[in-house]
CSV table of C-alpha atoms and ligand atoms in Angstrom, one decimal:
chain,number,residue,atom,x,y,z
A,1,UNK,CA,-103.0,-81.5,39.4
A,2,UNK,CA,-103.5,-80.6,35.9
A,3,UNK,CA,-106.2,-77.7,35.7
A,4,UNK,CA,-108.7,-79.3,32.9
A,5,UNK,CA,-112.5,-77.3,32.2
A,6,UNK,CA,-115.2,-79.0,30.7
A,7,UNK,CA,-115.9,-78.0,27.1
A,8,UNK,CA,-119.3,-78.4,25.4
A,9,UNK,CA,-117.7,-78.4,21.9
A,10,UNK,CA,-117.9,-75.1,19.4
A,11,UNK,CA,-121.5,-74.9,20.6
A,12,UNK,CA,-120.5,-73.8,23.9
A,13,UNK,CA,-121.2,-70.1,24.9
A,14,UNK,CA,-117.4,-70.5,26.7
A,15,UNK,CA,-115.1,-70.5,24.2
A,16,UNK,CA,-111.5,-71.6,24.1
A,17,UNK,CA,-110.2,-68.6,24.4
A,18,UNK,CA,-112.2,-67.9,27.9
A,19,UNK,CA,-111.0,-71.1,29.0
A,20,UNK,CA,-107.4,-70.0,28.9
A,21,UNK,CA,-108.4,-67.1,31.0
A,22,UNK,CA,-109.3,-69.4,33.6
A,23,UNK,CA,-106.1,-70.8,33.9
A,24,UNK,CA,-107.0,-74.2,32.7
A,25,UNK,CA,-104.3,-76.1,30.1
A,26,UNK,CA,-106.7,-79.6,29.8
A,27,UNK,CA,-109.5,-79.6,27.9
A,28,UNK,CA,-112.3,-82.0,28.7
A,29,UNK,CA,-114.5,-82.7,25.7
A,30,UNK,CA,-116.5,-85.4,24.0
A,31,UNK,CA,-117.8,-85.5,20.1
A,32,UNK,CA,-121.7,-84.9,21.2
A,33,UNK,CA,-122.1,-84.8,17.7
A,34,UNK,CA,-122.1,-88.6,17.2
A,35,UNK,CA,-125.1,-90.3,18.6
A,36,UNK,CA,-124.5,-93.4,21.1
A,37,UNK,CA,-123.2,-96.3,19.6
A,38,UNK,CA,-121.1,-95.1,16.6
A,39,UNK,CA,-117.8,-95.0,16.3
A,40,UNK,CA,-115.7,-91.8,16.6
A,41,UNK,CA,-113.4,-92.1,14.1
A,42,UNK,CA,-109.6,-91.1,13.8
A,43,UNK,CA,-110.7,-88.6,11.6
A,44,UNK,CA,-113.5,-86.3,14.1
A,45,UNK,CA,-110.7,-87.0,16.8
A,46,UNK,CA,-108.3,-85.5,15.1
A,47,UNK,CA,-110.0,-82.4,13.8
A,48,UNK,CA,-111.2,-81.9,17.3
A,49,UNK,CA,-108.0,-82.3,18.4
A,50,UNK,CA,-106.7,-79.6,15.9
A,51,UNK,CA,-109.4,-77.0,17.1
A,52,UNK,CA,-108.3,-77.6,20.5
A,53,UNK,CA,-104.9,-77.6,20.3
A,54,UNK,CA,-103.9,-75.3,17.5
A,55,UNK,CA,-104.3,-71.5,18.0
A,56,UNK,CA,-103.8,-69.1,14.5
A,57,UNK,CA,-102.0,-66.7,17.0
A,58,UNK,CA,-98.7,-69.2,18.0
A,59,UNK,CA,-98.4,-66.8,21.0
A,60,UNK,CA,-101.6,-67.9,23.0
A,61,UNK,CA,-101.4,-70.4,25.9
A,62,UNK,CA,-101.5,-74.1,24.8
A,63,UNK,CA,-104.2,-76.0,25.8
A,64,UNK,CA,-104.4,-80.3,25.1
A,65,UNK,CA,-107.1,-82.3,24.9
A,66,UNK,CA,-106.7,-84.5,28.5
A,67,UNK,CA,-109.7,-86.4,28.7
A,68,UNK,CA,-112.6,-87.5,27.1
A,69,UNK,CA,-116.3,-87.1,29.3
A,70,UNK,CA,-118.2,-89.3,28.1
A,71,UNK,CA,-117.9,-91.7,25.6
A,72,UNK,CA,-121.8,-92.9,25.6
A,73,UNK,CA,-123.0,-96.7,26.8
A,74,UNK,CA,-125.6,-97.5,25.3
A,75,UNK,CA,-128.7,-99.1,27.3
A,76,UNK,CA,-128.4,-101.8,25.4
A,77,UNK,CA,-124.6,-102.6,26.9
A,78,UNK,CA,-126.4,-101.2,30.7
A,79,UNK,CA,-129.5,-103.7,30.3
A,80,UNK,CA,-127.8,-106.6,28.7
A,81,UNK,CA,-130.2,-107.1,26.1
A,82,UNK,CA,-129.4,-108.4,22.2
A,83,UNK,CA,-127.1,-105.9,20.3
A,84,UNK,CA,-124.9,-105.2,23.4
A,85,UNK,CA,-122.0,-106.8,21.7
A,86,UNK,CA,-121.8,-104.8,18.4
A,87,UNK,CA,-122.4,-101.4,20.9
A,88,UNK,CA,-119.4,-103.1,22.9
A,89,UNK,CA,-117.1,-103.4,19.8
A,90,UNK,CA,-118.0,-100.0,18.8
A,91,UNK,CA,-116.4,-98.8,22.3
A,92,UNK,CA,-113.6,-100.9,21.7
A,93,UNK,CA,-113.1,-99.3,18.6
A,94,UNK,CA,-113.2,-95.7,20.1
A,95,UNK,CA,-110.8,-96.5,22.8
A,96,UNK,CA,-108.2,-97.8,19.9
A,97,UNK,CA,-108.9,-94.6,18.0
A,98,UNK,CA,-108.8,-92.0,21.1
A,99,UNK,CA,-105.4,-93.9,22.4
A,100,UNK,CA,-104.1,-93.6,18.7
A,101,UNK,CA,-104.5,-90.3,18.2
A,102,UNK,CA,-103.2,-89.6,22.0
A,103,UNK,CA,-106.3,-89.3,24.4
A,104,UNK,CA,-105.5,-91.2,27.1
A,105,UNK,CA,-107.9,-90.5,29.5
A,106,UNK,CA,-111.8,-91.8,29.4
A,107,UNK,CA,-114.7,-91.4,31.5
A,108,UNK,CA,-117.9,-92.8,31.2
A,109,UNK,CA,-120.7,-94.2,33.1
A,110,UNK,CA,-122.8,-97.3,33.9
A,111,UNK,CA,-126.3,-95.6,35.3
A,112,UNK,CA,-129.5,-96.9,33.3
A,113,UNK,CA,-131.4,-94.3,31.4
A,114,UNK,CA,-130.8,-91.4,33.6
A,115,UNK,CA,-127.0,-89.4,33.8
A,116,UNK,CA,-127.1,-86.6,36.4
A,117,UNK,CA,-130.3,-85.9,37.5
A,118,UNK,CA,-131.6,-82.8,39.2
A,119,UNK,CA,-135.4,-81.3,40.1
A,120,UNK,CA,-134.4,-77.2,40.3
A,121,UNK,CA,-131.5,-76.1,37.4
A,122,UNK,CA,-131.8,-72.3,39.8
A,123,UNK,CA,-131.8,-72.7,43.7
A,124,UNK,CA,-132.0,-69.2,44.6
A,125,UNK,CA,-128.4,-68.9,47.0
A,126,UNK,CA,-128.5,-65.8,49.9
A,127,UNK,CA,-126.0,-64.0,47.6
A,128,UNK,CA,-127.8,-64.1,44.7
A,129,UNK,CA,-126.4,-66.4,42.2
A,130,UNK,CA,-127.7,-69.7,41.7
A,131,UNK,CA,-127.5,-73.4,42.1
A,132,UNK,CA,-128.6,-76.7,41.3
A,133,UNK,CA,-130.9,-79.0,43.5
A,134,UNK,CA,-132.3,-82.1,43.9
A,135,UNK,CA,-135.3,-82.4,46.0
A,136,UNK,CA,-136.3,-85.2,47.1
A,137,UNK,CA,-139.8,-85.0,47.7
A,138,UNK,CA,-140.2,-82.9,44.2
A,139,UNK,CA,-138.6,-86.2,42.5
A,140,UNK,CA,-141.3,-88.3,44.1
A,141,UNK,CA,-143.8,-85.9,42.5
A,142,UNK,CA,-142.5,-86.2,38.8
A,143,UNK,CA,-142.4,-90.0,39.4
A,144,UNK,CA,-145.7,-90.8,41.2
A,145,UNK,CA,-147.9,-88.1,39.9
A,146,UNK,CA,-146.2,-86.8,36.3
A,147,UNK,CA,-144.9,-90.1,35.1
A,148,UNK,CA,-147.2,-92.2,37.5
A,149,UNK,CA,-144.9,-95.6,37.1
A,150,UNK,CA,-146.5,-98.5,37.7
A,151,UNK,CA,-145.5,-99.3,40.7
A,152,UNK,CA,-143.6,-96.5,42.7
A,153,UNK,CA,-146.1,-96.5,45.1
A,154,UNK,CA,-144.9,-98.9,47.1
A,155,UNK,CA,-141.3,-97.4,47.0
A,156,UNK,CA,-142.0,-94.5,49.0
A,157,UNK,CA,-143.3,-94.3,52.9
A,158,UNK,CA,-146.5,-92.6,53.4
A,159,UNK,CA,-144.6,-89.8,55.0
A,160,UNK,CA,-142.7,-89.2,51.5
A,161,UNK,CA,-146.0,-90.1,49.6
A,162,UNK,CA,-147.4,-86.8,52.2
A,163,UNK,CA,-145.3,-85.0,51.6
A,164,UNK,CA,-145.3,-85.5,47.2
A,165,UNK,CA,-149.0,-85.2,47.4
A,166,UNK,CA,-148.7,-82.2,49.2
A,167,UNK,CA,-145.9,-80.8,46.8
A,168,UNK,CA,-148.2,-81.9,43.8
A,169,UNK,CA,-151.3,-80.1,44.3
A,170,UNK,CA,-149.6,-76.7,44.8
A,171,UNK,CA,-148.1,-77.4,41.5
A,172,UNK,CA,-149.0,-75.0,38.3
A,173,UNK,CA,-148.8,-76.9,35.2
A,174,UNK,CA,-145.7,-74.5,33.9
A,175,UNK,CA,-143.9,-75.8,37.3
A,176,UNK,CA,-145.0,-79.5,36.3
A,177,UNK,CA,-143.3,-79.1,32.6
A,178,UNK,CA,-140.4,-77.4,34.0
A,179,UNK,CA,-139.6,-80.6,36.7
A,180,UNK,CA,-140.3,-82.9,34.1
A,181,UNK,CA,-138.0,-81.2,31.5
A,182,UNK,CA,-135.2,-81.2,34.6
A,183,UNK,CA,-135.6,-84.6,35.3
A,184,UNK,CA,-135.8,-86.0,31.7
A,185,UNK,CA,-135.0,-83.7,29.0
A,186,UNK,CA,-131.4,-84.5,29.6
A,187,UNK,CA,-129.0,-82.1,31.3
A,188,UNK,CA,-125.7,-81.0,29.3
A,189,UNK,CA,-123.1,-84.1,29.0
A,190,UNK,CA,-126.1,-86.8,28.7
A,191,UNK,CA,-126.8,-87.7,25.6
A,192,UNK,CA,-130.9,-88.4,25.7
A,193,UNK,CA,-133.8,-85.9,25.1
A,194,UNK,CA,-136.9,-88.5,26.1
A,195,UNK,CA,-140.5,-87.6,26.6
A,196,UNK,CA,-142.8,-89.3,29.0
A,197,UNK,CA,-144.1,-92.6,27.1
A,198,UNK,CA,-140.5,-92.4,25.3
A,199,UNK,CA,-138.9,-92.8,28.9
A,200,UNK,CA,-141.3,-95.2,30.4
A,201,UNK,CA,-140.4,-97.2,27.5
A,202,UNK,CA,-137.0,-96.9,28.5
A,203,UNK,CA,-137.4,-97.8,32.1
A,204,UNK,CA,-139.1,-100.9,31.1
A,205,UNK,CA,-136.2,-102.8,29.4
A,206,UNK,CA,-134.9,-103.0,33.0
A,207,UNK,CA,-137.7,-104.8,34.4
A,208,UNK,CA,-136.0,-108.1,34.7
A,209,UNK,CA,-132.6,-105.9,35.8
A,210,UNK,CA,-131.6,-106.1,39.2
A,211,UNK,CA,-128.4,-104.6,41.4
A,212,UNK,CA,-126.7,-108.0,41.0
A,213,UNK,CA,-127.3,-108.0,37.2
A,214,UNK,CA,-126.6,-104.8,36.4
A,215,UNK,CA,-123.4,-105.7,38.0
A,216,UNK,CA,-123.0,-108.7,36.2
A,217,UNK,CA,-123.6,-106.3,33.0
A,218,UNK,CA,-120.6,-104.4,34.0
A,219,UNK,CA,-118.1,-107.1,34.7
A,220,UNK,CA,-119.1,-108.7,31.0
A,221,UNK,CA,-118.5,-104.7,29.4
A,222,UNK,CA,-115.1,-104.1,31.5
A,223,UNK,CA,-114.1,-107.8,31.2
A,224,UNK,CA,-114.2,-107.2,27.3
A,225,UNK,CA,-112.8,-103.3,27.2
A,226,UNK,CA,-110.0,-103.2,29.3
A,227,UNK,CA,-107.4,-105.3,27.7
A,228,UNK,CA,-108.4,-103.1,24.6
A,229,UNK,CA,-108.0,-99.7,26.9
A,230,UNK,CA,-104.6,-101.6,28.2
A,231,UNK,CA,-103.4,-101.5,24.7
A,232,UNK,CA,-104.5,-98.1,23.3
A,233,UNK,CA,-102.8,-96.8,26.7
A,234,UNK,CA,-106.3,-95.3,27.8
A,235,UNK,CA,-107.1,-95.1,31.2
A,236,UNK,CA,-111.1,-96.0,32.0
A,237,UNK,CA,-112.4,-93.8,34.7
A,238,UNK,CA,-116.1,-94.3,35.5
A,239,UNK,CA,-118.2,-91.9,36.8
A,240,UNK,CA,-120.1,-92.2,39.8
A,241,UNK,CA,-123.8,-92.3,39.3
A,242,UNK,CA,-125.4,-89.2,40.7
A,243,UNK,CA,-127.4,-88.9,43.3
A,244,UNK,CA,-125.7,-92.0,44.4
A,245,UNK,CA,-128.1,-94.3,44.7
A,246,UNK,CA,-131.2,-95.8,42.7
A,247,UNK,CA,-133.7,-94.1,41.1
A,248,UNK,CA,-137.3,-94.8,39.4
A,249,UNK,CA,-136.8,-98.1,40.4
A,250,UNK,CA,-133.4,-98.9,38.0
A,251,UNK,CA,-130.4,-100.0,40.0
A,252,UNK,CA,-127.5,-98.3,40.3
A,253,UNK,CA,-124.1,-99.9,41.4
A,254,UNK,CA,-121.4,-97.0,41.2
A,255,UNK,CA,-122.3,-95.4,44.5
A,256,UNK,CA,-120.2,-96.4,47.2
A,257,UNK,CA,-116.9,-97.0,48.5
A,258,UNK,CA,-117.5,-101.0,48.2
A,259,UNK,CA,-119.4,-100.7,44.6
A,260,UNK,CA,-115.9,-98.9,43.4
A,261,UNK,CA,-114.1,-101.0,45.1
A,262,UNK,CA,-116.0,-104.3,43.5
A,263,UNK,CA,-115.7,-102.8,39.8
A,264,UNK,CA,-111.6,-102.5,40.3
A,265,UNK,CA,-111.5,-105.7,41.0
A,266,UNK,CA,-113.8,-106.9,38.6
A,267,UNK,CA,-110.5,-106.1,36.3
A,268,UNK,CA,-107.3,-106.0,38.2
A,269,UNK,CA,-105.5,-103.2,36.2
A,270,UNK,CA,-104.7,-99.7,36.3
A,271,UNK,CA,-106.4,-99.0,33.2
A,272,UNK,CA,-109.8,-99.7,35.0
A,273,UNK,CA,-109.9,-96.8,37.2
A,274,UNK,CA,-112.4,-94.4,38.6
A,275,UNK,CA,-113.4,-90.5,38.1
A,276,UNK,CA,-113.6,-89.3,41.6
A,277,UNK,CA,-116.3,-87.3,41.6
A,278,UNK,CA,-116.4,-85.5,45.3
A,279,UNK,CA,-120.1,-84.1,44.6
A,280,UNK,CA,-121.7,-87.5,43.4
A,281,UNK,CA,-120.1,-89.5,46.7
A,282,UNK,CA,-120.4,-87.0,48.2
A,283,UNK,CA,-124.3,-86.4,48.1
A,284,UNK,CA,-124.3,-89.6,50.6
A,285,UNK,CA,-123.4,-88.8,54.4
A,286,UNK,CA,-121.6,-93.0,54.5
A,287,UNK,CA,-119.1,-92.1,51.9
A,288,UNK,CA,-115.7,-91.1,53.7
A,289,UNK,CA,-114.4,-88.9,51.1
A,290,UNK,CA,-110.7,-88.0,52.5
A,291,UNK,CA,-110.4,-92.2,53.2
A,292,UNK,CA,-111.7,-92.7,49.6
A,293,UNK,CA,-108.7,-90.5,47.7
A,294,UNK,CA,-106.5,-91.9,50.5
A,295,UNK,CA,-108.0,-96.2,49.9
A,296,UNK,CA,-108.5,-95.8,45.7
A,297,UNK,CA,-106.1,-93.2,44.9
A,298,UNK,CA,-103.8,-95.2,43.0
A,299,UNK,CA,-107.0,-96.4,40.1
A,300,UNK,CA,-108.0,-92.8,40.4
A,301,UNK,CA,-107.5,-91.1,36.9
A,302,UNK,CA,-109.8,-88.3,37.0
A,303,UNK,CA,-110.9,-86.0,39.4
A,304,UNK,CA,-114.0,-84.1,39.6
A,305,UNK,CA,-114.3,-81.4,42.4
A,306,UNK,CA,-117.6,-80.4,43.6
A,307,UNK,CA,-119.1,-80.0,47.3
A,308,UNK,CA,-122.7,-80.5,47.9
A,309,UNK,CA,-124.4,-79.6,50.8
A,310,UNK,CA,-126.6,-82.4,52.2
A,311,UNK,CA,-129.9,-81.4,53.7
A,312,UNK,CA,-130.5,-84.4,55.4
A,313,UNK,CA,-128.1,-87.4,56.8
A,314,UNK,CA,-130.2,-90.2,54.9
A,315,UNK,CA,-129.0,-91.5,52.2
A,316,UNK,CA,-132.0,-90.8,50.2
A,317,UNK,CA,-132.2,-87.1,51.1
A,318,UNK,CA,-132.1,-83.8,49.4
A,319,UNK,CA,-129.0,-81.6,48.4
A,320,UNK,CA,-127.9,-78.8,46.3
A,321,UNK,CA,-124.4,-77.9,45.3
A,322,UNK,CA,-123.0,-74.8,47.3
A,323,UNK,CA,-119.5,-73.3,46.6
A,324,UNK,CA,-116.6,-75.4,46.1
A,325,UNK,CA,-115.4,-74.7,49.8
A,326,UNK,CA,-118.4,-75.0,51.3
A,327,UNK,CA,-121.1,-77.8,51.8
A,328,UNK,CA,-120.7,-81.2,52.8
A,329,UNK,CA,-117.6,-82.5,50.8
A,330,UNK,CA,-114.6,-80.5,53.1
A,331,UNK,CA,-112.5,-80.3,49.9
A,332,UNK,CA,-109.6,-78.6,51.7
A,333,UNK,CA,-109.3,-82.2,53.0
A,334,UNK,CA,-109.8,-84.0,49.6
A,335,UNK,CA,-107.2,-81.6,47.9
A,336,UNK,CA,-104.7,-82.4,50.5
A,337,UNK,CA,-105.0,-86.5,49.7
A,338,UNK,CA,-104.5,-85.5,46.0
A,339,UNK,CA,-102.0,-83.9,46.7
A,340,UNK,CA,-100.4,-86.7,48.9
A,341,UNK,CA,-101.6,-89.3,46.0
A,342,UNK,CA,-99.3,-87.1,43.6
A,343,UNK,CA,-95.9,-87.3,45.7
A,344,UNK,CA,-96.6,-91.1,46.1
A,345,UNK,CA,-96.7,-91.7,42.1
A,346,UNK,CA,-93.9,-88.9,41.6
A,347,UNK,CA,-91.9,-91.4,44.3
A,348,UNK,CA,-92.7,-94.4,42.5
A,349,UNK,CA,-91.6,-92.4,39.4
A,350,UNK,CA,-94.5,-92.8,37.6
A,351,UNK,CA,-97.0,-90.1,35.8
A,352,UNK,CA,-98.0,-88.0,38.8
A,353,UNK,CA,-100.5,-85.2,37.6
A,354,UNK,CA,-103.9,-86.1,37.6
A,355,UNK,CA,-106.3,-84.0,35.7
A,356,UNK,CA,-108.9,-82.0,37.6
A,357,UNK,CA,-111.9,-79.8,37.0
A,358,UNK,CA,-113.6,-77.8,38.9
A,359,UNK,CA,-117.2,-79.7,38.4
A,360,UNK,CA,-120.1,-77.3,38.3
A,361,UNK,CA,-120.7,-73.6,39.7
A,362,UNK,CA,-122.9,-71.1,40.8
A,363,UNK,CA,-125.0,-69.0,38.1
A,364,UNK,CA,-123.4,-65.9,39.4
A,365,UNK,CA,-122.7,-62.2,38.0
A,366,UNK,CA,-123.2,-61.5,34.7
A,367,UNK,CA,-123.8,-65.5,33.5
A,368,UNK,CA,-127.4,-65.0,35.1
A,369,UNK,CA,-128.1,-62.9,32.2
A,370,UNK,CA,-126.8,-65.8,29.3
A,371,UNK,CA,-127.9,-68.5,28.4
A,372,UNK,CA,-125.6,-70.8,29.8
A,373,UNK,CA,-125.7,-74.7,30.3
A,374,UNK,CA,-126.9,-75.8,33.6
A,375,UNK,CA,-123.9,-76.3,36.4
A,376,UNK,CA,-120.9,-75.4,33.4
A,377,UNK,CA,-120.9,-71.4,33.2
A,378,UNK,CA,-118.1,-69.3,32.8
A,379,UNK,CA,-118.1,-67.1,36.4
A,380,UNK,CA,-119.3,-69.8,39.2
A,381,UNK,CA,-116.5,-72.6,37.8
A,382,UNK,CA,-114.2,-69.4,37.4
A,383,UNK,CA,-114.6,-69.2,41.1
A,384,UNK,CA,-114.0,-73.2,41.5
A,385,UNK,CA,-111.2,-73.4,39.8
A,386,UNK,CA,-109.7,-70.2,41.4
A,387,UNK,CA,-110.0,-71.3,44.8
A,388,UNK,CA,-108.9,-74.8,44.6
A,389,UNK,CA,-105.5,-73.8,42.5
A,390,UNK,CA,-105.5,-71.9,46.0
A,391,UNK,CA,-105.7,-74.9,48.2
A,392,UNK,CA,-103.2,-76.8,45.7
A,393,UNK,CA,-100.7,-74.0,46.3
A,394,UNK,CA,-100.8,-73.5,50.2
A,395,UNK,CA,-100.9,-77.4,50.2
A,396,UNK,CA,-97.6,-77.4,48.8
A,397,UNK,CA,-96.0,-75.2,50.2
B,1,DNO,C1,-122.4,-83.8,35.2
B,1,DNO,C2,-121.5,-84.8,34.8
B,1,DNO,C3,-122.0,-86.1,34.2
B,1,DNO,C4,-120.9,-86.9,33.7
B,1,DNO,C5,-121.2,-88.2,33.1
B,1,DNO,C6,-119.9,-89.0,33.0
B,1,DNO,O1,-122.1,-82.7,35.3
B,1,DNO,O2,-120.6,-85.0,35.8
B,1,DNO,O3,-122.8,-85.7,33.1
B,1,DNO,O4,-120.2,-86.2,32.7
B,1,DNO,O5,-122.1,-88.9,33.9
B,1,DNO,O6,-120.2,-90.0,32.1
């Protein structure tokens, strides 16, 4: 595998220079200086590419740019409406530009309105760092009693609707603000900042949206990016939506086994591949992650190593993310199949290392007195990364 960390861009409190510390040689980056739906020119890719890759001291380690998380699709491409065209040829255009100046690998996602979402950025753990949650029944609060959408009642049993009512009346109007700022205010690597009427705004241009046409919405965006992603040399890899299924009513169709399964072969080519993200699948209990890397593994192009721990077997419950060896995910077993999915394409002599970060970690040790950005700082990915290189090596041996 090739040891990538995620990099915020020279705004991020971990700089370069701690990243080679951590033994990674792949940076993952995106320009979240240009808003959705303009076009990242040669030029901004290059000069990021110069500040990744250039050092003024010759002698530090060399680090590459190896993948690009996310390129932005805009709602307008997700909801189908008017303008999604011009949005679509703006993505073209950045996949031309990021193959030209050597990118090669791109992930993005297809969830409406929200990215990641979670309801508590610092789970307090029994050793004293800190995670990230989502609870279930403090989601149904924001969205029946903070946003109140038209609606949601009658998406939730009256146990949940209990237990949110419950939840919201022991809820201090500083609590309230910081839920709604979790769920909405956009977490790092999403590129909205909405507030309430802002976001039921948003919601509403999906009204007339369904699973089946969101779908649809997908095929018509791949069906027009991939021969443009086959000729740039770019491998797509979509992330899966997270939690992993829908939400606030919108649809979501990138959660399963079958849903990634449906969007391969929506266009039957390597260059429309997947990032496997073990915590997203992994947040539901039907999601067979070892039979996953071992089904898709050949359109896999980007891995993303995380283990949640599921507090509940539905597929609607809660979870938080606990160390990268623990939780639900068993990522001993995962890192074995990628390993196995490496010697396959080293047999078939083609490129065999696939790029992997270790995908969120613990607030831990001196990062709980930073500022850091939720799920990406230095120590608790430290950790990640540290112990998976471990499972790589004994794996190999
Ligand atoms: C969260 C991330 C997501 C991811 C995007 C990919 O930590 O995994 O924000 O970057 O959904 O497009």
């Amino acid at each position: 595998m090739e040891y990538t960390w995620r990099w915020y861009g020279p705004q991020d409190p971990v700089s370069l220079d701690d990243i080679r510390q951590a033994g990674a040689t792949g940076i993952v980056t995106a320009l979240h200086e240009v808003p959705p739906g303009q076009v990242w020119t040669k030029e901004l890719i290059s000069e990021r590419k110069q500040l990744i890759e250039t050092h003024p001291d010759p002698s530090r380690s060399k680090l590459r740019w190896s993948v690009v998380e996310s390129v932005p699709v805009t709602e307008a491409i997700k909801s189908g409406i008017q303008g999604r065209d011009q949005d679509i040829a703006v993505f073209q255009e950045c996949i031309a530009n990021l193959g030209a100046m050597g990118v090669h690998t791109l992930c993005y996602n297809f969830m409406p309105v929200l990215d990641w979402t979670r309801t508590d950025l610092d789970f307090l753990q029994p050793d004293g760092s800190t995670a990230l949650r989502f609870d279930q029944t403090a989601f149904a609060t924001f969205d029946l009693y903070i946003l109140g959408r038209p609606g949601a009642e009658n998406e939730y049993t009256e146990a949940e609707k209990k237990d949110a009512k419950a939840f919201a009346d022991q809820l201090d109007d500083e609590a309230a603000t910081l839920l709604q700022q979790n769920i909405i205010a956009g977490l790092p690597g999403s590129d909205k900042d909405y507030s309430l009427a802002e976001f039921q705004e948003v919601l509403d241009q999906y009204k007339s949206v369904d699973e089946h046409q969101l779908r649809e919405n997908l095929r018509y965006f791949l069906e027009k990016v991939a021969p443009i992603a086959k000729n740039a040399n770019v491998n797509l890899a979509i992330h899966p939506d997270d939690p992993p299924r829908p939400l606030l009513g919108l649809p979501r169709v990138v959660s399963t086994e079958a849903d990634a399964r449906a969007l391969l072969d929506m266009v039957d080519e390597p260059c429309n591949g997947l990032t496997f993200c073990t915590g997203s699948y992994g947040a539901r209990p039907d999601n067979d992650l070892v039979g996953m890397m071992q089904r898709l593994g050949d359109r896999i192009h980007f891995l993303h190593f995380r283990s949640v721990q599921r507090e509940s077997e539905s597929i609607i419950g809660s979870f938080y993310e606990a160390n990268h060896l623990e939780g639900s995910a068993n990522l001993v077993e995962v890192v074995k199949a990628a390993v196995k999915e490496e010697g396959k394409r080293r047999a078939e002599g083609i490129p065999s290392s696939i790029p992997m970060r270790p995908d969120h970690g613990h607030k831990m040790l001196d990062d709980l007195h930073k500022k850091t950005n939720p799920g990406y700082s230095a120590i608790g990915r430290l950790r990640g990364l540290a112990e998976l290189r471990g499972v790589e090596s004994a794996c190999l041996r």
